[in-house]
Tab-separated table of C-alpha atoms and ligand atoms in Angstrom:
chain	number	residue	atom	x	y	z
A	1	MET	CA	65.395	143.368	176.397
A	2	SER	CA	62.806	143.960	173.732
A	3	LEU	CA	59.202	143.162	174.319
A	4	GLU	CA	59.319	140.806	171.400
A	5	LEU	CA	62.080	138.760	172.978
A	6	ILE	CA	60.194	138.484	176.260
A	7	THR	CA	56.917	137.422	174.659
A	8	GLY	CA	58.906	135.112	172.418
A	9	THR	CA	60.366	133.393	175.467
A	10	PHE	CA	56.949	132.886	176.975
A	11	VAL	CA	55.580	131.465	173.786
A	12	HIS	CA	58.508	129.145	173.351
A	13	LEU	CA	58.913	127.923	176.903
A	14	PRO	CA	55.970	125.478	176.876
A	15	VAL	CA	57.028	124.308	173.443
A	16	CYS	CA	60.545	123.663	174.729
A	17	LEU	CA	59.187	121.767	177.717
A	18	ALA	CA	56.974	119.665	175.488
A	19	HIS	CA	59.740	118.848	173.042
A	20	ALA	CA	62.506	118.425	175.516
A	21	GLY	CA	63.307	114.970	174.159
A	22	SER	CA	65.919	116.155	171.756
A	23	ALA	CA	67.956	117.880	174.469
A	24	ILE	CA	68.270	114.729	176.552
A	25	ASP	CA	71.175	112.450	175.976
A	26	GLY	CA	71.281	108.868	176.975
A	27	PRO	CA	71.958	105.456	175.461
A	28	ARG	CA	70.387	105.037	172.045
A	29	GLY	CA	70.351	101.251	171.822
A	30	TRP	CA	71.169	98.055	173.681
A	31	SER	CA	74.861	98.155	172.779
A	32	GLU	CA	75.249	101.603	174.317
A	33	LEU	CA	73.189	100.643	177.350
A	34	TRP	CA	75.506	98.107	178.990
A	35	GLY	CA	78.418	100.509	179.214
A	36	ALA	CA	76.329	103.352	180.620
A	37	TRP	CA	77.090	103.006	184.339
A	38	GLU	CA	76.482	106.085	186.380
A	39	TRP	CA	79.436	106.845	188.637
A	40	ASP	CA	78.094	109.942	190.302
A	41	PRO	CA	80.675	110.530	193.065
A	42	PHE	CA	78.081	111.730	195.568
A	43	VAL	CA	75.864	108.687	195.107
A	44	VAL	CA	78.760	106.225	195.086
A	45	LEU	CA	80.298	107.714	198.234
A	46	ALA	CA	76.958	107.695	200.048
A	47	LEU	CA	76.430	104.045	199.103
A	48	LEU	CA	79.933	103.024	200.168
A	49	ALA	CA	79.644	104.896	203.465
A	50	THR	CA	76.310	103.229	204.224
A	51	ALA	CA	77.724	99.800	203.463
A	52	TRP	CA	80.786	100.404	205.609
A	53	ILE	CA	78.775	101.641	208.579
A	54	TYR	CA	76.316	98.762	208.421
A	55	ALA	CA	79.004	96.115	207.986
A	56	ARG	CA	80.979	97.491	210.910
A	57	GLY	CA	77.929	97.893	213.152
A	58	SER	CA	76.525	94.444	212.488
A	59	ARG	CA	79.950	92.827	212.962
A	60	ARG	CA	80.530	94.622	216.258
A	61	LEU	CA	77.103	93.676	217.472
A	62	ARG	CA	77.844	90.042	216.748
A	63	ALA	CA	81.158	90.285	218.577
A	64	GLU	CA	79.901	92.165	221.636
A	65	VAL	CA	76.579	90.759	222.634
A	66	SER	CA	76.227	87.189	223.752
A	67	ARG	CA	75.608	84.345	221.368
A	68	GLY	CA	72.254	84.212	219.709
A	69	ARG	CA	71.686	87.939	220.091
A	70	GLY	CA	72.376	90.916	217.864
A	71	LEU	CA	70.776	91.351	214.478
A	72	ARG	CA	68.973	88.354	213.055
A	73	GLY	CA	70.371	86.743	209.928
A	74	TRP	CA	67.302	87.654	207.902
A	75	GLU	CA	67.488	91.271	209.013
A	76	ILE	CA	71.069	91.518	207.799
A	77	ALA	CA	70.096	89.781	204.549
A	78	CYS	CA	67.248	92.279	204.040
A	79	PHE	CA	69.627	95.179	204.469
A	80	TRP	CA	72.111	93.911	201.896
A	81	THR	CA	69.399	93.027	199.394
A	82	GLY	CA	68.031	96.547	199.810
A	83	TRP	CA	71.507	98.003	199.395
A	84	LEU	CA	72.081	96.045	196.173
A	85	THR	CA	68.703	97.228	194.916
A	86	LEU	CA	69.867	100.795	195.514
A	87	VAL	CA	73.012	100.113	193.509
A	88	ILE	CA	70.904	98.738	190.653
A	89	ALA	CA	68.561	101.720	190.789
A	90	LEU	CA	71.174	104.456	191.053
A	91	VAL	CA	74.474	103.224	189.631
A	92	SER	CA	73.630	100.568	187.054
A	93	PRO	CA	72.663	101.496	183.473
A	94	LEU	CA	69.057	101.628	184.648
A	95	HIS	CA	69.550	105.278	185.558
A	96	PRO	CA	70.656	106.515	182.094
A	97	TRP	CA	68.086	104.190	180.566
A	98	GLY	CA	65.390	106.071	182.457
A	99	GLN	CA	66.493	109.224	180.644
A	100	VAL	CA	65.383	107.758	177.338
A	101	LEU	CA	62.647	105.277	178.236
A	102	PHE	CA	59.718	106.091	180.498
A	103	SER	CA	59.095	102.474	181.539
A	104	ALA	CA	62.734	102.104	182.614
A	105	HIS	CA	62.367	105.265	184.656
A	106	MET	CA	59.247	103.882	186.366
A	107	THR	CA	61.122	100.666	187.140
A	108	GLN	CA	63.878	102.692	188.762
A	109	HIS	CA	61.425	104.636	190.914
A	110	GLU	CA	59.583	101.505	192.006
A	111	LEU	CA	62.866	99.826	192.957
A	112	LEU	CA	63.648	102.816	195.173
A	113	MET	CA	60.220	103.065	196.791
A	114	VAL	CA	58.827	99.575	197.186
A	115	ALA	CA	61.961	97.400	197.184
A	116	ALA	CA	65.029	99.217	198.528
A	117	ALA	CA	63.222	101.342	201.121
A	118	PRO	CA	61.305	98.580	202.967
A	119	LEU	CA	64.256	96.155	202.794
A	120	LEU	CA	66.667	98.679	204.274
A	121	VAL	CA	64.196	99.551	207.022
A	122	LEU	CA	63.781	95.858	207.882
A	123	GLY	CA	67.566	95.638	208.339
A	124	ARG	CA	67.460	97.959	211.421
A	125	PRO	CA	70.055	100.386	210.038
A	126	VAL	CA	69.853	102.775	212.994
A	127	VAL	CA	70.790	100.080	215.499
A	128	ALA	CA	73.701	99.018	213.300
A	129	MET	CA	74.816	102.634	213.012
A	130	LEU	CA	74.785	103.110	216.783
A	131	PHE	CA	77.052	100.122	217.178
A	132	ALA	CA	79.350	101.207	214.351
A	133	LEU	CA	80.229	104.432	216.114
A	134	PRO	CA	82.780	104.661	218.911
A	135	ARG	CA	80.857	104.140	222.146
A	136	GLY	CA	81.129	107.724	223.411
A	137	ASP	CA	79.913	109.130	220.098
A	138	ALA	CA	77.008	106.703	220.017
A	139	ARG	CA	75.971	107.854	223.485
A	140	GLU	CA	76.283	111.483	222.482
A	141	LEU	CA	74.293	110.885	219.324
A	142	SER	CA	71.476	109.058	221.031
A	143	ARG	CA	71.393	111.767	223.677
A	144	LEU	CA	71.075	114.413	220.947
A	145	ALA	CA	68.535	112.405	219.008
A	146	ARG	CA	66.365	112.101	222.071
A	147	GLY	CA	66.382	115.797	222.847
A	148	PRO	CA	62.856	117.170	223.063
A	149	ARG	CA	62.961	119.074	219.778
A	150	ILE	CA	64.323	116.263	217.609
A	151	ARG	CA	62.027	113.802	219.309
A	152	ALA	CA	59.051	116.025	218.527
A	153	ILE	CA	60.080	116.349	214.874
A	154	TRP	CA	60.717	112.627	214.571
A	155	SER	CA	57.480	111.619	216.169
A	156	ALA	CA	55.590	114.061	213.928
A	157	ALA	CA	57.343	112.766	210.814
A	158	THR	CA	56.707	109.130	211.651
A	159	ASN	CA	53.125	109.766	212.632
A	160	PRO	CA	51.347	107.371	210.255
A	161	LEU	CA	49.100	110.012	208.784
A	162	VAL	CA	51.981	112.425	208.181
A	163	ALA	CA	54.248	109.761	206.669
A	164	TRP	CA	51.374	108.611	204.484
A	165	ALA	CA	50.637	112.132	203.257
A	166	VAL	CA	54.293	113.086	202.685
A	167	HIS	CA	54.832	109.981	200.593
A	168	ALA	CA	51.641	110.526	198.585
A	169	LEU	CA	52.464	114.187	197.995
A	170	ALA	CA	55.979	113.436	196.801
A	171	LEU	CA	54.659	110.812	194.430
A	172	TRP	CA	51.914	112.876	192.813
A	173	PHE	CA	53.890	116.110	192.789
A	174	TRP	CA	56.758	114.712	190.723
A	175	HIS	CA	54.445	113.032	188.244
A	176	VAL	CA	53.012	116.361	187.114
A	177	PRO	CA	54.248	116.322	183.498
A	178	PRO	CA	56.308	119.573	183.373
A	179	LEU	CA	58.054	118.671	186.650
A	180	PHE	CA	58.722	115.080	185.667
A	181	GLN	CA	60.184	116.161	182.340
A	182	ALA	CA	62.227	118.926	183.908
A	183	THR	CA	64.092	116.286	185.945
A	184	LEU	CA	65.314	114.724	182.714
A	185	ARG	CA	67.205	117.846	181.805
A	186	SER	CA	68.477	118.912	185.191
A	187	GLU	CA	70.602	116.548	187.268
A	188	PRO	CA	70.076	118.495	190.521
A	189	LEU	CA	66.311	118.350	190.031
A	190	HIS	CA	66.590	114.684	189.204
A	191	HIS	CA	68.517	114.048	192.421
A	192	LEU	CA	65.931	116.018	194.345
A	193	GLN	CA	63.184	113.867	192.856
A	194	HIS	CA	64.988	110.656	193.841
A	195	VAL	CA	65.765	111.937	197.315
A	196	SER	CA	62.133	112.856	197.897
A	197	PHE	CA	60.846	109.550	196.524
A	198	PHE	CA	63.335	107.483	198.494
A	199	GLY	CA	63.260	109.626	201.638
A	200	SER	CA	59.476	109.700	201.844
A	201	ALA	CA	59.348	105.956	201.149
A	202	LEU	CA	61.807	105.314	204.010
A	203	LEU	CA	59.583	107.353	206.285
A	204	PHE	CA	56.491	105.507	205.088
A	205	TRP	CA	57.960	102.050	205.661
A	206	TRP	CA	59.588	103.100	208.894
A	207	ALA	CA	56.298	104.293	210.316
A	208	LEU	CA	54.737	101.040	209.194
A	209	ILE	CA	57.390	98.596	210.371
A	210	HIS	CA	58.957	100.163	213.459
A	211	GLY	CA	56.754	103.134	214.096
A	212	ARG	CA	53.559	103.984	215.773
A	213	ALA	CA	51.318	102.562	213.083
A	214	GLY	CA	52.277	99.156	214.402
A	215	ILE	CA	51.716	100.245	217.950
A	216	ARG	CA	48.438	102.040	217.396
A	217	GLY	CA	47.042	98.904	215.943
A	218	PHE	CA	47.232	96.650	213.010
A	219	GLY	CA	43.933	97.938	211.635
A	220	VAL	CA	45.328	101.440	211.073
A	221	ALA	CA	48.459	100.000	209.496
A	222	ILE	CA	46.474	97.889	207.066
A	223	LEU	CA	44.339	100.865	206.089
A	224	TYR	CA	47.505	102.857	205.563
A	225	VAL	CA	48.976	100.286	203.176
A	226	PHE	CA	45.693	99.684	201.414
A	227	THR	CA	45.022	103.351	200.651
A	228	THR	CA	48.593	103.759	199.393
A	229	MET	CA	48.064	100.798	197.105
A	230	LEU	CA	44.871	102.458	195.837
A	231	HIS	CA	46.338	105.844	195.045
A	232	THR	CA	49.595	104.580	193.522
A	233	GLY	CA	47.528	102.072	191.546
A	234	LEU	CA	45.305	104.905	190.372
A	235	LEU	CA	48.323	106.811	189.076
A	236	GLY	CA	49.525	103.661	187.319
A	237	ALA	CA	46.106	103.054	185.808
A	238	LEU	CA	45.846	106.649	184.601
A	239	LEU	CA	49.150	106.240	182.783
A	240	THR	CA	48.169	102.851	181.403
A	241	PHE	CA	44.839	103.952	179.975
A	242	ALA	CA	45.712	107.473	178.842
A	243	GLY	CA	45.147	107.733	175.118
A	244	THR	CA	47.637	110.554	174.691
A	245	LEU	CA	51.239	111.049	175.647
A	246	ILE	CA	51.551	112.516	179.127
A	247	TYR	CA	55.342	112.789	179.053
A	248	PRO	CA	56.205	113.752	175.458
A	249	ALA	CA	59.879	114.072	176.422
A	250	TYR	CA	60.243	110.392	175.546
A	251	GLN	CA	58.692	110.764	172.124
A	252	GLN	CA	61.919	110.680	170.196
A	253	THR	CA	63.825	108.138	172.221
A	254	ALA	CA	61.265	105.401	172.916
A	255	PRO	CA	61.387	104.051	169.318
A	256	ASP	CA	65.119	103.210	169.817
A	257	TRP	CA	63.846	100.427	172.086
A	258	SER	CA	61.244	99.068	169.649
A	259	LEU	CA	58.364	100.672	171.547
A	260	THR	CA	56.026	103.391	170.384
A	261	PRO	CA	55.974	106.266	172.897
A	262	LEU	CA	52.431	105.318	173.889
A	263	GLU	CA	53.382	101.664	174.492
A	264	ASP	CA	56.302	102.857	176.582
A	265	GLN	CA	53.943	104.958	178.687
A	266	GLN	CA	51.500	102.065	179.080
A	267	LEU	CA	54.273	99.722	180.143
A	268	GLY	CA	55.443	102.303	182.698
A	269	GLY	CA	51.889	102.587	184.045
A	270	VAL	CA	51.544	98.815	184.377
A	271	ILE	CA	54.869	98.586	186.230
A	272	MET	CA	53.699	101.163	188.718
A	273	TRP	CA	50.307	99.514	189.051
A	274	VAL	CA	50.904	95.766	189.229
A	275	PRO	CA	54.316	94.764	190.673
A	276	ALA	CA	54.345	97.725	193.062
A	277	GLY	CA	50.747	96.951	194.010
A	278	LEU	CA	51.782	93.374	194.794
A	279	VAL	CA	54.326	94.611	197.320
A	280	TYR	CA	51.587	96.528	199.124
A	281	VAL	CA	49.333	93.469	199.035
A	282	CYS	CA	52.126	91.363	200.596
A	283	ALA	CA	52.699	94.010	203.269
A	284	ALA	CA	48.975	94.058	204.063
A	285	LEU	CA	48.904	90.251	204.288
A	286	ALA	CA	51.937	90.224	206.584
A	287	LEU	CA	50.190	92.750	208.813
A	288	LEU	CA	47.035	90.685	208.822
A	289	ALA	CA	49.002	87.602	209.839
A	290	GLY	CA	50.649	89.640	212.601
A	291	TRP	CA	47.276	90.828	213.738
A	292	LEU	CA	45.900	87.300	213.997
A	293	ARG	CA	48.963	86.085	215.873
A	294	HIS	CA	48.706	89.045	218.224
A	295	ALA	CA	45.015	88.342	218.824
A	296	ASP	CA	45.833	84.706	219.553
A	297	ARG	CA	48.461	85.644	222.067
A	298	GLN	CA	46.140	88.161	223.647
A	299	ALA	CA	43.477	85.500	224.039
A	300	ALA	CA	46.005	83.108	225.518
A	301	LEU	CA	47.098	85.568	228.189
A	302	ARG	CA	45.858	84.690	231.592
A	303	TRP	CA	43.390	87.086	233.081
A	304	PRO	CA	45.708	88.898	235.528
A	305	ALA	CA	48.036	89.809	232.699
A	306	ARG	CA	45.119	90.891	230.548
A	307	LEU	CA	43.850	93.189	233.242
A	308	ALA	CA	47.335	94.578	233.699
A	309	ARG	CA	47.227	95.747	230.118
A	310	THR	CA	43.938	97.491	230.149
A	311	VAL	CA	43.114	98.879	233.537
A	312	PRO	CA	44.830	101.612	235.518
A	313	MET	CA	47.489	101.185	238.096
A	314	LEU	CA	45.266	100.436	241.046
A	315	LEU	CA	43.826	97.309	239.502
A	316	ILE	CA	47.258	96.162	238.440
A	317	LEU	CA	48.507	96.495	241.969
A	318	LEU	CA	45.546	94.542	243.214
A	319	THR	CA	45.833	91.642	240.795
A	320	VAL	CA	49.614	91.429	240.873
A	321	GLY	CA	49.566	91.928	244.582
A	322	CYS	CA	47.416	88.853	245.039
A	323	SER	CA	49.799	86.633	243.164
A	324	ARG	CA	53.164	88.165	244.101
A	325	PRO	CA	53.243	90.805	246.779
A	326	GLU	CA	56.928	91.666	246.320
A	327	VAL	CA	56.375	92.548	242.663
A	328	ALA	CA	53.419	94.726	243.553
A	329	GLY	CA	55.673	96.369	246.106
A	330	ALA	CA	58.322	96.905	243.465
A	331	ILE	CA	55.835	98.601	241.168
A	332	GLN	CA	54.740	100.810	244.001
A	333	LEU	CA	58.316	101.730	244.930
A	334	THR	CA	58.993	102.991	241.421
A	335	ARG	CA	56.318	105.646	241.975
A	336	GLY	CA	55.492	105.279	238.303
A	337	GLY	CA	52.510	104.122	236.299
A	338	PRO	CA	52.778	100.886	234.315
A	339	GLU	CA	50.416	102.015	231.560
A	340	ALA	CA	52.287	105.301	231.110
A	341	GLY	CA	55.456	103.197	231.103
A	342	ARG	CA	54.151	100.982	228.344
A	343	GLN	CA	53.520	104.053	226.225
A	344	ALA	CA	56.920	105.535	227.067
A	345	ILE	CA	58.581	102.283	225.970
A	346	ALA	CA	56.754	102.479	222.660
A	347	ARG	CA	57.787	106.109	222.214
A	348	ALA	CA	61.412	105.578	223.193
A	349	GLY	CA	61.875	102.765	220.693
A	350	CYS	CA	63.188	100.216	223.217
A	351	GLY	CA	61.657	97.608	220.921
A	352	SER	CA	64.321	98.289	218.322
A	353	CYS	CA	66.722	96.342	220.577
A	354	HIS	CA	64.595	94.315	222.998
A	355	THR	CA	61.808	91.785	222.914
A	356	ILE	CA	59.214	93.189	225.302
A	357	PRO	CA	55.888	91.491	226.007
A	358	GLY	CA	52.894	93.757	225.490
A	359	ILE	CA	54.684	96.145	223.120
A	360	ALA	CA	53.670	95.683	219.499
A	361	GLY	CA	56.627	95.146	217.216
A	362	ALA	CA	59.145	94.797	220.081
A	363	ARG	CA	60.761	91.578	218.913
A	364	ALA	CA	64.411	92.552	218.455
A	365	ILE	CA	67.201	90.488	219.939
A	366	VAL	CA	69.998	93.073	220.172
A	367	GLY	CA	69.611	93.355	223.929
A	368	PRO	CA	68.358	90.632	226.279
A	369	PRO	CA	64.624	89.933	226.129
A	370	LEU	CA	62.817	91.770	228.925
A	371	THR	CA	60.375	88.912	229.342
A	372	GLY	CA	60.275	88.093	233.011
A	373	ILE	CA	62.654	90.941	233.931
A	374	ALA	CA	60.812	91.267	237.258
A	375	ASN	CA	62.172	87.876	238.305
A	376	ARG	CA	65.784	88.656	237.410
A	377	ASN	CA	68.277	89.041	240.313
A	378	TYR	CA	70.566	91.427	238.485
A	379	ILE	CA	70.121	94.114	235.884
A	380	ALA	CA	72.553	93.609	233.018
A	381	GLY	CA	74.548	91.416	235.389
A	382	VAL	CA	75.838	94.424	237.344
A	383	LEU	CA	73.118	96.056	239.417
A	384	PRO	CA	70.874	94.360	241.943
A	385	ASN	CA	67.376	94.315	240.519
A	386	GLU	CA	65.717	96.859	242.767
A	387	PRO	CA	63.415	99.690	241.755
A	388	GLU	CA	65.843	102.554	242.338
A	389	ALA	CA	68.666	100.694	240.622
A	390	MET	CA	66.413	99.927	237.678
A	391	ILE	CA	65.505	103.601	237.350
A	392	ARG	CA	69.149	104.620	237.503
A	393	TRP	CA	70.010	102.011	234.892
A	394	LEU	CA	67.303	103.309	232.582
A	395	LEU	CA	68.425	106.893	233.017
A	396	ASP	CA	72.092	106.209	232.422
A	397	PRO	CA	73.175	102.684	231.500
A	398	GLY	CA	76.713	103.786	230.641
A	399	SER	CA	77.658	104.993	234.085
A	400	HIS	CA	76.784	101.660	235.681
A	401	SER	CA	78.376	99.432	233.179
A	402	PRO	CA	80.869	101.400	231.087
A	403	LYS	CA	81.211	98.523	228.687
A	404	THR	CA	77.524	98.115	228.097
A	405	VAL	CA	76.283	98.343	224.573
A	406	MET	CA	72.954	99.737	225.651
A	407	PRO	CA	72.940	103.385	224.592
A	408	ASP	CA	71.700	106.295	226.676
A	409	THR	CA	67.967	106.443	226.553
A	410	GLY	CA	67.473	110.164	227.184
A	411	LEU	CA	64.430	109.467	229.329
A	412	SER	CA	63.083	111.902	231.861
A	413	GLU	CA	63.043	110.742	235.467
A	414	GLN	CA	59.266	110.294	235.372
A	415	GLU	CA	59.448	108.266	232.166
A	416	ALA	CA	62.101	106.048	233.717
A	417	ARG	CA	59.862	105.511	236.760
A	418	ASP	CA	56.895	104.646	234.584
A	419	ILE	CA	58.968	102.269	232.480
A	420	ALA	CA	60.371	100.602	235.571
A	421	ALA	CA	56.797	100.178	236.840
A	422	TYR	CA	55.830	98.513	233.580
A	423	LEU	CA	58.915	96.285	233.570
A	424	TYR	CA	57.981	95.018	237.036
A	425	THR	CA	54.706	93.760	235.630
A	426	LEU	CA	56.711	91.412	233.381
A	427	ARG	CA	56.974	88.272	235.403
A	428	GLU	CA	57.729	84.755	234.377
A	429	ASN	CA	55.480	82.271	236.046
B	501	HEC	C1	70.459	100.127	220.778
B	501	HEC	C2	69.936	99.022	221.486
B	501	HEC	C3	69.164	99.234	222.782
B	501	HEC	C4	68.120	100.109	223.022
B	501	HEC	C5	67.496	101.121	222.078
B	501	HEC	C6	67.700	99.842	224.377
B	501	HEC	N1	68.457	98.856	224.940
B	501	HEC	FE1	68.210	98.057	226.791
B	501	HEC	N2	69.845	96.902	226.518
B	501	HEC	C7	70.562	96.801	225.337
B	501	HEC	C8	71.654	95.875	225.537
B	501	HEC	C9	72.662	95.483	224.471
B	501	HEC	C10	71.564	95.418	226.876
B	501	HEC	C11	72.501	94.461	227.597
B	501	HEC	C12	73.415	95.330	228.393
B	501	HEC	C13	74.613	94.665	228.942
B	501	HEC	O1	74.558	93.457	229.210
B	501	HEC	O2	75.588	95.386	229.133
B	501	HEC	C14	70.408	96.078	227.456
B	501	HEC	C15	69.952	95.864	228.755
B	501	HEC	C16	68.763	96.331	229.254
B	501	HEC	C17	68.180	95.964	230.537
B	501	HEC	C18	68.750	94.964	231.501
B	501	HEC	C19	68.268	93.620	231.040
B	501	HEC	C20	68.722	92.423	231.825
B	501	HEC	O3	68.369	91.312	231.418
B	501	HEC	O4	69.425	92.569	232.807
B	501	HEC	C21	67.006	96.633	230.651
B	501	HEC	C22	66.026	96.564	231.811
B	501	HEC	C23	66.847	97.444	229.458
B	501	HEC	N3	67.921	97.219	228.632
B	501	HEC	C24	65.772	98.279	229.209
B	501	HEC	C25	65.672	99.103	228.113
B	501	HEC	C26	64.620	100.083	227.940
B	501	HEC	C27	63.454	100.305	228.876
B	501	HEC	C28	64.888	100.724	226.765
B	501	HEC	C29	64.111	101.885	226.133
B	501	HEC	C30	64.038	103.078	226.920
B	501	HEC	C31	66.095	100.139	226.190
B	501	HEC	N4	66.539	99.179	227.043
B	501	HEC	C32	66.647	100.529	224.979
B	501	HEC	C33	70.327	97.471	224.153
B	501	HEC	C34	69.366	98.464	224.000
């Protein structure tokens, strides 16, 4: 290869990147737009599989648990709205439109990140998936998923700070002009961009809604949403107020839609800034409302229960012991620590199926509420409610009640003891 050719390539590469518009094909007017559906087999199959799994799981849940339990109507509605949003973002003509109009592309990305992702997460897809699988497979899967290595990875990924940073990185990284424009010419890169936007958004909303951000405290969660609103808003504002074209790839195609390229860029910036910002504001308000409600409930708790939350085991035994000696005895027999148990419950995600007092975010109704479990005579209707039986149930629900829909928890013996100790602090007066 001659030197001239090599230097020529280097000189031309940036020029090519800057003028990539001509190489991109997409609809050139409204009449072409409506027919431009995007039937990418991979995307369509993934969407159909997700829908099938969720439909099957939520139906089986309804059929198998007693009336009034399972997934709530609004959770199911959230999932399907999120799923439809995904279809609009990935299959409808919005996708090809984004090839030729920056503002359409921004709309697509916002639909993925601030509409589809939180809605799907609210629909409890993992619970539905567990119930969609044959029972043995579901057990095997939850056993695998709770292995120490996967648990460590998962808890690192859903650590609020990590999820926050991963989402922010993905967002800023792909908006670097050469990278953003490269996705317009390469489908694999484009898929990678969408996967990282959507995947990191799922992680972000997961950590916020079901994860430890909620458990660590509402204050952290609000900060987490607020700072995300700030930095995504900043990116939107930069695009809105830039006097020059940041993504010249759209230079030739924007005028087909009666917009100058600069207007197109400004519109894209505003879409990222305002409607997406509103979603974050709503999330922050919802968290604030949750915080106030939580504070109210906390204040309404009677003092023995309040102490049981905050002081170590000895004090719990003392206070509980005064009011109900047999419960104090039960806690003692578990040889576990209630406070450690409370943390183990938060870590193990029991709240994705149960309503459990004292555990932030544990309001699901898939399994029976564990409110007042200490007063129950039987565990799941099959085992006498005694400490050792409770521990055995927690370690291996399937072997005691083969038909139970509670999956294996993958707890260690000590965790099960601690959890049992915590559960025996849950009395109904
Ligand atoms: C995927 C959903 C799911 C998860 C996750 C889950 N459970 Fe359950 N759990 C259930 C269901 C459903 C039942 C009812 C079982 C039955 O009746 O067969 C149940 C029953 C129970 C019971 C007996 C309740 C009663 O009223 O008799 C206890 C105690 C319990 N679960 C504790 C836990 C703990 C602790 C965790 C976390 C380590 C957990 N569960 C995780 C679904 C779940």
